Amino acid sequence: MSAAARQAGTPGQRYTVMTLATSDVRPHESAEYWAETVTSFHCPFDVRMPRRAGSGFRGRAVRQHSPSHQYITWQSDECLVRRTPRQVRSAPFEDYRLIIPHSGELLVGQAGREARVRRGQAVLASMNAPLEMWQSCGARMSVLSVPWHGVASRLGLEVTAEAVDATSGLGRIVVDTLGRAYQERDHLGTTEFDAVCERAVELLCMVLAGDDRPDPEGHRRDVETAVRHHIRRHAHEPGLNGQAVAHALGWSLRYVQLVLQRVGTTPRDLIREERLHLARARLESPEHRHRSIGDIAQASGFSSVGALSTVFRNRFGLRPSDVRASPLPPAPARRPRIAVPRPPVRRHGGRHLERSTHHWSGVTLELARWCADPAGEAQVDLTDHVLFVTLAGTTEKTEARIEDGQRYDGADFPGAVTFIPAHRRRLARHEGGTIDYAMLRVRPERLHLPEDARGSLEFRGFTNRPDPLVHRLARELRAEALAGSPHGELLVDSAMTMLSRHLVRQHSTLGTPPDTPDATARTATVLAGSTLARVLDHVHDELAGDLRLAHLAEVAGMDLHHFSRAFRAAVGLPPYRYVIEQRIRRAADLLAGSDLPIAEIAHRVGMSSQSHLTTAFRRATGATPKAYRLARRDPSRA
């Protein structure tokens, strides 16, 4: 097996051009060689080709590569490339691929969407979700590796199989720019190649945003505020959805979705959150004690008690009846803003472009845009717990160190989280770039800790790591602070409950890493607590996916036998029965609250087919999905 590779540009640069062809190997080795080439250029794939007698598989690829970017042009026989759910779980890979056909045909399927792509078109696909691609025999194509942060920092949205028109406008410019880079591949250096790829990614994001210029930040904030206020006023209306909000405010649904995606949410999520807070406030209010939970659910915009109960428990960790039976004590009075001292965070160099501070009881949130040009240093030394969350933007270089020994040396990135326990010091130096960040400062007594561990528990700090849960909480608090919601204290209390459980479980001396020798034994003893919560959260998050007993046991850090017994003892049902029950409940909510076809609902709840859903649904409820939907909409048919 051989390949012709050469260094392009001046000596010392790291941009390379490599040519690979199946003609370099024996015919019977060509298919395996091509499959290995595809995987080595990207990430784990299943590559399948039709059997060919005699000549073997034919393929040729030219790879332009730098430490930051990659552009590949290839031509090959017919093949099918698949990235399976197992490969996504075992080898996560967050970057995207922009695939551009020059001849032939390409079929791309991802997240229930299919795109047939020919010359004059392109498609952007995620490597962090199951994917299937088929190309016709002799097709010639190119693929650009698009870093995840290159899309997230500009759009803040997730993309799956998004088609791009390359016949005119910016789409055509993107394809032509990359085509020129291929033609001039032997005359480029690292800087030039990276500049071309960065410009292509920037233009691509403008195409995806549906505009040929960046959207003014001030206008986006006005739109976001108007959307939030409209949802807050009309959350109780059962027919409220993203389309209704967009129509009422005079914007397109696509634009409303884009504006909200930039701040990490969607119309559906906002509507659900407002309805949840409205329902909880009524459940806790003495003025609504005479009303049933079903009445409150209907008056808060939910289609049924079941619909409220499912999302309420997922959001707050309690059932609606638990809140009514044992209402939470009133939140402490909010401290006057003038009485809250500014956090002792010392900075040298760099500069703030924007900055605002928001206060709740025992919690302070600082939102800022910070420019690290010139380079800047920051030192944090607080008696409170501090979480830094990078919301958008990147730095060229970040060096950070926490007093207990945690270090980081690399670039800051969207989604990066730093946790500094109380009475610890963190030193950081940033060079180049601009970031939007949230600094969450929490008094130690504001965290909900186990009573028997308050004296012995110690938190473990970390710096610049991905932490999706903390990132999501920071975005929710940011949105709540900017909107000035009256439910702020309630949201913060819920956020502190979730944050406390997460920090204790993942970043304290009480947590046990899954690969430690005694992990199985210790997990078995706490399955009804932290481990059970982790498993149940995983079930609810992945309900539409391929939930298998072996994978649930892996999430719990236990072997199959002990996990099944411990789960049944804690929940009262075997794992598979619990999963089916949750799928039936979610299907019932979708049948009652949406107009989705039953086949689509089956897919969304993880059933293999409509007939599978019908059988399981009838066994659980005594009615078919169609009859259930009709009965919910017309009680006389019940």
PDB file of C-alpha atoms in Angstrom, residues 240-411:
ATOM      1  CA  LEU A 240     -49.504  28.258  20.842  1.00  0.00           C
ATOM      2  CA  ASN A 241     -46.523  27.017  18.814  1.00  0.00           C
ATOM      3  CA  GLY A 242     -43.567  28.429  16.919  1.00  0.00           C
ATOM      4  CA  GLN A 243     -45.597  29.097  13.776  1.00  0.00           C
ATOM      5  CA  ALA A 244     -48.259  30.972  15.745  1.00  0.00           C
ATOM      6  CA  VAL A 245     -45.629  33.111  17.486  1.00  0.00           C
ATOM      7  CA  ALA A 246     -43.894  33.981  14.213  1.00  0.00           C
ATOM      8  CA  HIS A 247     -47.203  34.820  12.495  1.00  0.00           C
ATOM      9  CA  ALA A 248     -48.365  37.034  15.362  1.00  0.00           C
ATOM     10  CA  LEU A 249     -45.117  39.024  15.370  1.00  0.00           C
ATOM     11  CA  GLY A 250     -44.793  39.276  11.584  1.00  0.00           C
ATOM     12  CA  TRP A 251     -41.604  37.251  11.097  1.00  0.00           C
ATOM     13  CA  SER A 252     -40.919  33.941   9.411  1.00  0.00           C
ATOM     14  CA  LEU A 253     -40.686  30.818  11.557  1.00  0.00           C
ATOM     15  CA  ARG A 254     -37.194  30.177  10.164  1.00  0.00           C
ATOM     16  CA  TYR A 255     -35.978  33.576  11.364  1.00  0.00           C
ATOM     17  CA  VAL A 256     -37.517  33.181  14.829  1.00  0.00           C
ATOM     18  CA  GLN A 257     -35.883  29.763  15.148  1.00  0.00           C
ATOM     19  CA  LEU A 258     -32.521  31.176  14.102  1.00  0.00           C
ATOM     20  CA  VAL A 259     -32.679  34.055  16.598  1.00  0.00           C
ATOM     21  CA  LEU A 260     -33.515  31.690  19.459  1.00  0.00           C
ATOM     22  CA  GLN A 261     -30.926  29.121  18.387  1.00  0.00           C
ATOM     23  CA  ARG A 262     -28.262  31.791  18.780  1.00  0.00           C
ATOM     24  CA  VAL A 263     -29.088  31.916  22.499  1.00  0.00           C
ATOM     25  CA  GLY A 264     -29.386  28.161  22.853  1.00  0.00           C
ATOM     26  CA  THR A 265     -33.131  27.558  22.798  1.00  0.00           C
ATOM     27  CA  THR A 266     -36.124  26.992  20.489  1.00  0.00           C
ATOM     28  CA  PRO A 267     -39.745  28.222  20.370  1.00  0.00           C
ATOM     29  CA  ARG A 268     -40.911  24.831  21.602  1.00  0.00           C
ATOM     30  CA  ASP A 269     -38.527  24.877  24.578  1.00  0.00           C
ATOM     31  CA  LEU A 270     -39.541  28.429  25.537  1.00  0.00           C
ATOM     32  CA  ILE A 271     -43.244  27.590  25.387  1.00  0.00           C
ATOM     33  CA  ARG A 272     -42.724  24.474  27.488  1.00  0.00           C
ATOM     34  CA  GLU A 273     -40.672  26.376  30.089  1.00  0.00           C
ATOM     35  CA  GLU A 274     -43.234  29.164  30.421  1.00  0.00           C
ATOM     36  CA  ARG A 275     -46.057  26.662  30.787  1.00  0.00           C
ATOM     37  CA  LEU A 276     -44.089  24.711  33.398  1.00  0.00           C
ATOM     38  CA  HIS A 277     -43.390  27.823  35.475  1.00  0.00           C
ATOM     39  CA  LEU A 278     -47.007  28.931  35.131  1.00  0.00           C
ATOM     40  CA  ALA A 279     -48.265  25.520  36.265  1.00  0.00           C
ATOM     41  CA  ARG A 280     -45.831  25.350  39.181  1.00  0.00           C
ATOM     42  CA  ALA A 281     -46.730  28.837  40.367  1.00  0.00           C
ATOM     43  CA  ARG A 282     -50.427  27.887  40.363  1.00  0.00           C
ATOM     44  CA  LEU A 283     -49.770  24.566  42.115  1.00  0.00           C
ATOM     45  CA  GLU A 284     -47.934  26.381  44.913  1.00  0.00           C
ATOM     46  CA  SER A 285     -50.389  29.276  45.160  1.00  0.00           C
ATOM     47  CA  PRO A 286     -53.038  29.130  47.947  1.00  0.00           C
ATOM     48  CA  GLU A 287     -55.415  30.916  45.569  1.00  0.00           C
ATOM     49  CA  HIS A 288     -55.557  27.830  43.328  1.00  0.00           C
ATOM     50  CA  ARG A 289     -55.905  25.163  46.041  1.00  0.00           C
ATOM     51  CA  HIS A 290     -59.516  24.530  45.038  1.00  0.00           C
ATOM     52  CA  ARG A 291     -58.530  23.606  41.460  1.00  0.00           C
ATOM     53  CA  SER A 292     -57.588  20.073  40.431  1.00  0.00           C
ATOM     54  CA  ILE A 293     -54.208  19.317  38.891  1.00  0.00           C
ATOM     55  CA  GLY A 294     -55.974  18.446  35.641  1.00  0.00           C
ATOM     56  CA  ASP A 295     -57.694  21.835  35.608  1.00  0.00           C
ATOM     57  CA  ILE A 296     -54.383  23.606  36.237  1.00  0.00           C
ATOM     58  CA  ALA A 297     -52.722  21.574  33.474  1.00  0.00           C
ATOM     59  CA  GLN A 298     -55.400  22.598  30.973  1.00  0.00           C
ATOM     60  CA  ALA A 299     -55.332  26.239  32.110  1.00  0.00           C
ATOM     61  CA  SER A 300     -51.537  26.311  31.705  1.00  0.00           C
ATOM     62  CA  GLY A 301     -51.628  25.160  28.090  1.00  0.00           C
ATOM     63  CA  PHE A 302     -50.961  21.427  28.547  1.00  0.00           C
ATOM     64  CA  SER A 303     -53.100  18.917  26.701  1.00  0.00           C
ATOM     65  CA  SER A 304     -53.491  16.593  29.688  1.00  0.00           C
ATOM     66  CA  VAL A 305     -52.352  15.758  33.201  1.00  0.00           C
ATOM     67  CA  GLY A 306     -50.040  13.140  31.697  1.00  0.00           C
ATOM     68  CA  ALA A 307     -48.400  15.686  29.424  1.00  0.00           C
ATOM     69  CA  LEU A 308     -47.799  18.002  32.394  1.00  0.00           C
ATOM     70  CA  SER A 309     -46.561  15.220  34.693  1.00  0.00           C
ATOM     71  CA  THR A 310     -43.968  13.916  32.228  1.00  0.00           C
ATOM     72  CA  VAL A 311     -42.268  17.232  31.489  1.00  0.00           C
ATOM     73  CA  PHE A 312     -42.751  18.512  35.055  1.00  0.00           C
ATOM     74  CA  ARG A 313     -40.869  15.577  36.528  1.00  0.00           C
ATOM     75  CA  ASN A 314     -38.125  15.821  33.910  1.00  0.00           C
ATOM     76  CA  ARG A 315     -37.711  19.538  34.589  1.00  0.00           C
ATOM     77  CA  PHE A 316     -38.044  19.809  38.385  1.00  0.00           C
ATOM     78  CA  GLY A 317     -37.471  16.242  39.585  1.00  0.00           C
ATOM     79  CA  LEU A 318     -40.912  16.246  41.255  1.00  0.00           C
ATOM     80  CA  ARG A 319     -44.437  15.253  40.342  1.00  0.00           C
ATOM     81  CA  PRO A 320     -47.110  17.984  40.299  1.00  0.00           C
ATOM     82  CA  SER A 321     -48.812  16.257  43.235  1.00  0.00           C
ATOM     83  CA  ASP A 322     -45.547  16.428  45.234  1.00  0.00           C
ATOM     84  CA  VAL A 323     -45.410  20.201  44.824  1.00  0.00           C
ATOM     85  CA  ARG A 324     -49.026  20.592  45.901  1.00  0.00           C
ATOM     86  CA  ALA A 325     -48.596  18.246  48.875  1.00  0.00           C
ATOM     87  CA  SER A 326     -45.380  19.866  50.124  1.00  0.00           C
ATOM     88  CA  PRO A 327     -44.989  23.322  48.648  1.00  0.00           C
ATOM     89  CA  LEU A 328     -41.549  24.813  48.778  1.00  0.00           C
ATOM     90  CA  PRO A 329     -40.947  27.547  51.339  1.00  0.00           C
ATOM     91  CA  PRO A 330     -40.998  31.046  49.954  1.00  0.00           C
ATOM     92  CA  ALA A 331     -37.720  32.155  48.461  1.00  0.00           C
ATOM     93  CA  PRO A 332     -35.621  34.492  50.600  1.00  0.00           C
ATOM     94  CA  ALA A 333     -36.057  38.154  49.853  1.00  0.00           C
ATOM     95  CA  ARG A 334     -33.898  39.354  47.011  1.00  0.00           C
ATOM     96  CA  ARG A 335     -30.902  41.315  48.174  1.00  0.00           C
ATOM     97  CA  PRO A 336     -30.731  44.906  46.999  1.00  0.00           C
ATOM     98  CA  ARG A 337     -28.374  45.227  44.089  1.00  0.00           C
ATOM     99  CA  ILE A 338     -26.329  47.929  45.789  1.00  0.00           C
ATOM    100  CA  ALA A 339     -25.599  45.551  48.677  1.00  0.00           C
ATOM    101  CA  VAL A 340     -23.983  42.894  46.477  1.00  0.00           C
ATOM    102  CA  PRO A 341     -20.227  43.510  46.252  1.00  0.00           C
ATOM    103  CA  ARG A 342     -18.501  43.141  42.919  1.00  0.00           C
ATOM    104  CA  PRO A 343     -16.685  39.808  42.649  1.00  0.00           C
ATOM    105  CA  PRO A 344     -12.958  40.017  43.436  1.00  0.00           C
ATOM    106  CA  VAL A 345     -11.860  39.097  39.925  1.00  0.00           C
ATOM    107  CA  ARG A 346      -8.684  40.862  38.902  1.00  0.00           C
ATOM    108  CA  ARG A 347      -7.861  41.331  35.235  1.00  0.00           C
ATOM    109  CA  HIS A 348      -4.836  42.741  33.468  1.00  0.00           C
ATOM    110  CA  GLY A 349      -4.938  43.429  29.743  1.00  0.00           C
ATOM    111  CA  GLY A 350      -7.805  42.548  27.449  1.00  0.00           C
ATOM    112  CA  ARG A 351     -11.009  44.591  27.541  1.00  0.00           C
ATOM    113  CA  HIS A 352     -14.733  44.195  28.061  1.00  0.00           C
ATOM    114  CA  LEU A 353     -16.868  45.160  25.079  1.00  0.00           C
ATOM    115  CA  GLU A 354     -20.162  44.496  26.923  1.00  0.00           C
ATOM    116  CA  ARG A 355     -20.945  43.621  30.516  1.00  0.00           C
ATOM    117  CA  SER A 356     -23.996  43.204  32.757  1.00  0.00           C
ATOM    118  CA  THR A 357     -24.614  41.707  36.204  1.00  0.00           C
ATOM    119  CA  HIS A 358     -27.794  40.051  37.482  1.00  0.00           C
ATOM    120  CA  HIS A 359     -28.565  39.021  41.076  1.00  0.00           C
ATOM    121  CA  TRP A 360     -30.853  36.508  42.742  1.00  0.00           C
ATOM    122  CA  SER A 361     -30.831  35.147  46.254  1.00  0.00           C
ATOM    123  CA  GLY A 362     -27.316  33.782  46.802  1.00  0.00           C
ATOM    124  CA  VAL A 363     -26.562  33.694  43.067  1.00  0.00           C
ATOM    125  CA  THR A 364     -24.859  36.259  40.841  1.00  0.00           C
ATOM    126  CA  LEU A 365     -24.663  36.005  37.055  1.00  0.00           C
ATOM    127  CA  GLU A 366     -22.229  38.131  35.063  1.00  0.00           C
ATOM    128  CA  LEU A 367     -22.690  38.229  31.283  1.00  0.00           C
ATOM    129  CA  ALA A 368     -19.932  39.756  29.213  1.00  0.00           C
ATOM    130  CA  ARG A 369     -18.168  39.940  25.886  1.00  0.00           C
ATOM    131  CA  TRP A 370     -14.419  40.027  26.410  1.00  0.00           C
ATOM    132  CA  CYS A 371     -11.711  40.756  23.856  1.00  0.00           C
ATOM    133  CA  ALA A 372      -8.279  39.190  24.458  1.00  0.00           C
ATOM    134  CA  ASP A 373      -6.457  41.533  22.103  1.00  0.00           C
ATOM    135  CA  PRO A 374      -4.074  42.567  23.541  1.00  0.00           C
ATOM    136  CA  ALA A 375      -3.490  39.433  25.612  1.00  0.00           C
ATOM    137  CA  GLY A 376      -5.086  39.499  29.050  1.00  0.00           C
ATOM    138  CA  GLU A 377      -4.757  37.739  32.395  1.00  0.00           C
ATOM    139  CA  ALA A 378      -7.468  37.038  34.961  1.00  0.00           C
ATOM    140  CA  GLN A 379      -7.250  35.841  38.565  1.00  0.00           C
ATOM    141  CA  VAL A 380     -10.252  34.569  40.525  1.00  0.00           C
ATOM    142  CA  ASP A 381     -10.029  34.081  44.290  1.00  0.00           C
ATOM    143  CA  LEU A 382     -13.488  33.841  45.873  1.00  0.00           C
ATOM    144  CA  THR A 383     -15.252  32.458  48.916  1.00  0.00           C
ATOM    145  CA  ASP A 384     -18.092  31.380  46.593  1.00  0.00           C
ATOM    146  CA  HIS A 385     -18.268  28.601  44.018  1.00  0.00           C
ATOM    147  CA  VAL A 386     -17.667  29.973  40.523  1.00  0.00           C
ATOM    148  CA  LEU A 387     -18.531  28.545  37.111  1.00  0.00           C
ATOM    149  CA  PHE A 388     -17.233  30.129  33.908  1.00  0.00           C
ATOM    150  CA  VAL A 389     -19.095  29.110  30.739  1.00  0.00           C
ATOM    151  CA  THR A 390     -17.965  30.156  27.256  1.00  0.00           C
ATOM    152  CA  LEU A 391     -21.172  30.834  25.316  1.00  0.00           C
ATOM    153  CA  ALA A 392     -19.694  31.866  21.960  1.00  0.00           C
ATOM    154  CA  GLY A 393     -16.406  32.765  20.306  1.00  0.00           C
ATOM    155  CA  THR A 394     -12.902  31.387  20.632  1.00  0.00           C
ATOM    156  CA  THR A 395      -9.420  32.464  21.667  1.00  0.00           C
ATOM    157  CA  GLU A 396      -6.200  31.699  19.862  1.00  0.00           C
ATOM    158  CA  LYS A 397      -4.624  30.438  23.077  1.00  0.00           C
ATOM    159  CA  THR A 398      -5.748  29.969  26.675  1.00  0.00           C
ATOM    160  CA  GLU A 399      -3.552  28.857  29.555  1.00  0.00           C
ATOM    161  CA  ALA A 400      -5.344  28.175  32.845  1.00  0.00           C
ATOM    162  CA  ARG A 401      -4.478  26.656  36.208  1.00  0.00           C
ATOM    163  CA  ILE A 402      -6.573  25.933  39.309  1.00  0.00           C
ATOM    164  CA  GLU A 403      -4.961  25.850  42.728  1.00  0.00           C
ATOM    165  CA  ASP A 404      -5.540  22.095  43.182  1.00  0.00           C
ATOM    166  CA  GLY A 405      -3.408  21.294  40.131  1.00  0.00           C
ATOM    167  CA  GLN A 406      -5.869  21.235  37.198  1.00  0.00           C
ATOM    168  CA  ARG A 407      -4.284  22.784  34.083  1.00  0.00           C
ATOM    169  CA  TYR A 408      -5.356  23.623  30.550  1.00  0.00           C
ATOM    170  CA  ASP A 409      -3.299  24.749  27.550  1.00  0.00           C
ATOM    171  CA  GLY A 410      -5.187  25.235  24.281  1.00  0.00           C
ATOM    172  CA  ALA A 411      -7.848  27.430  22.697  1.00  0.00           C
TER     173      ALA A 411
END
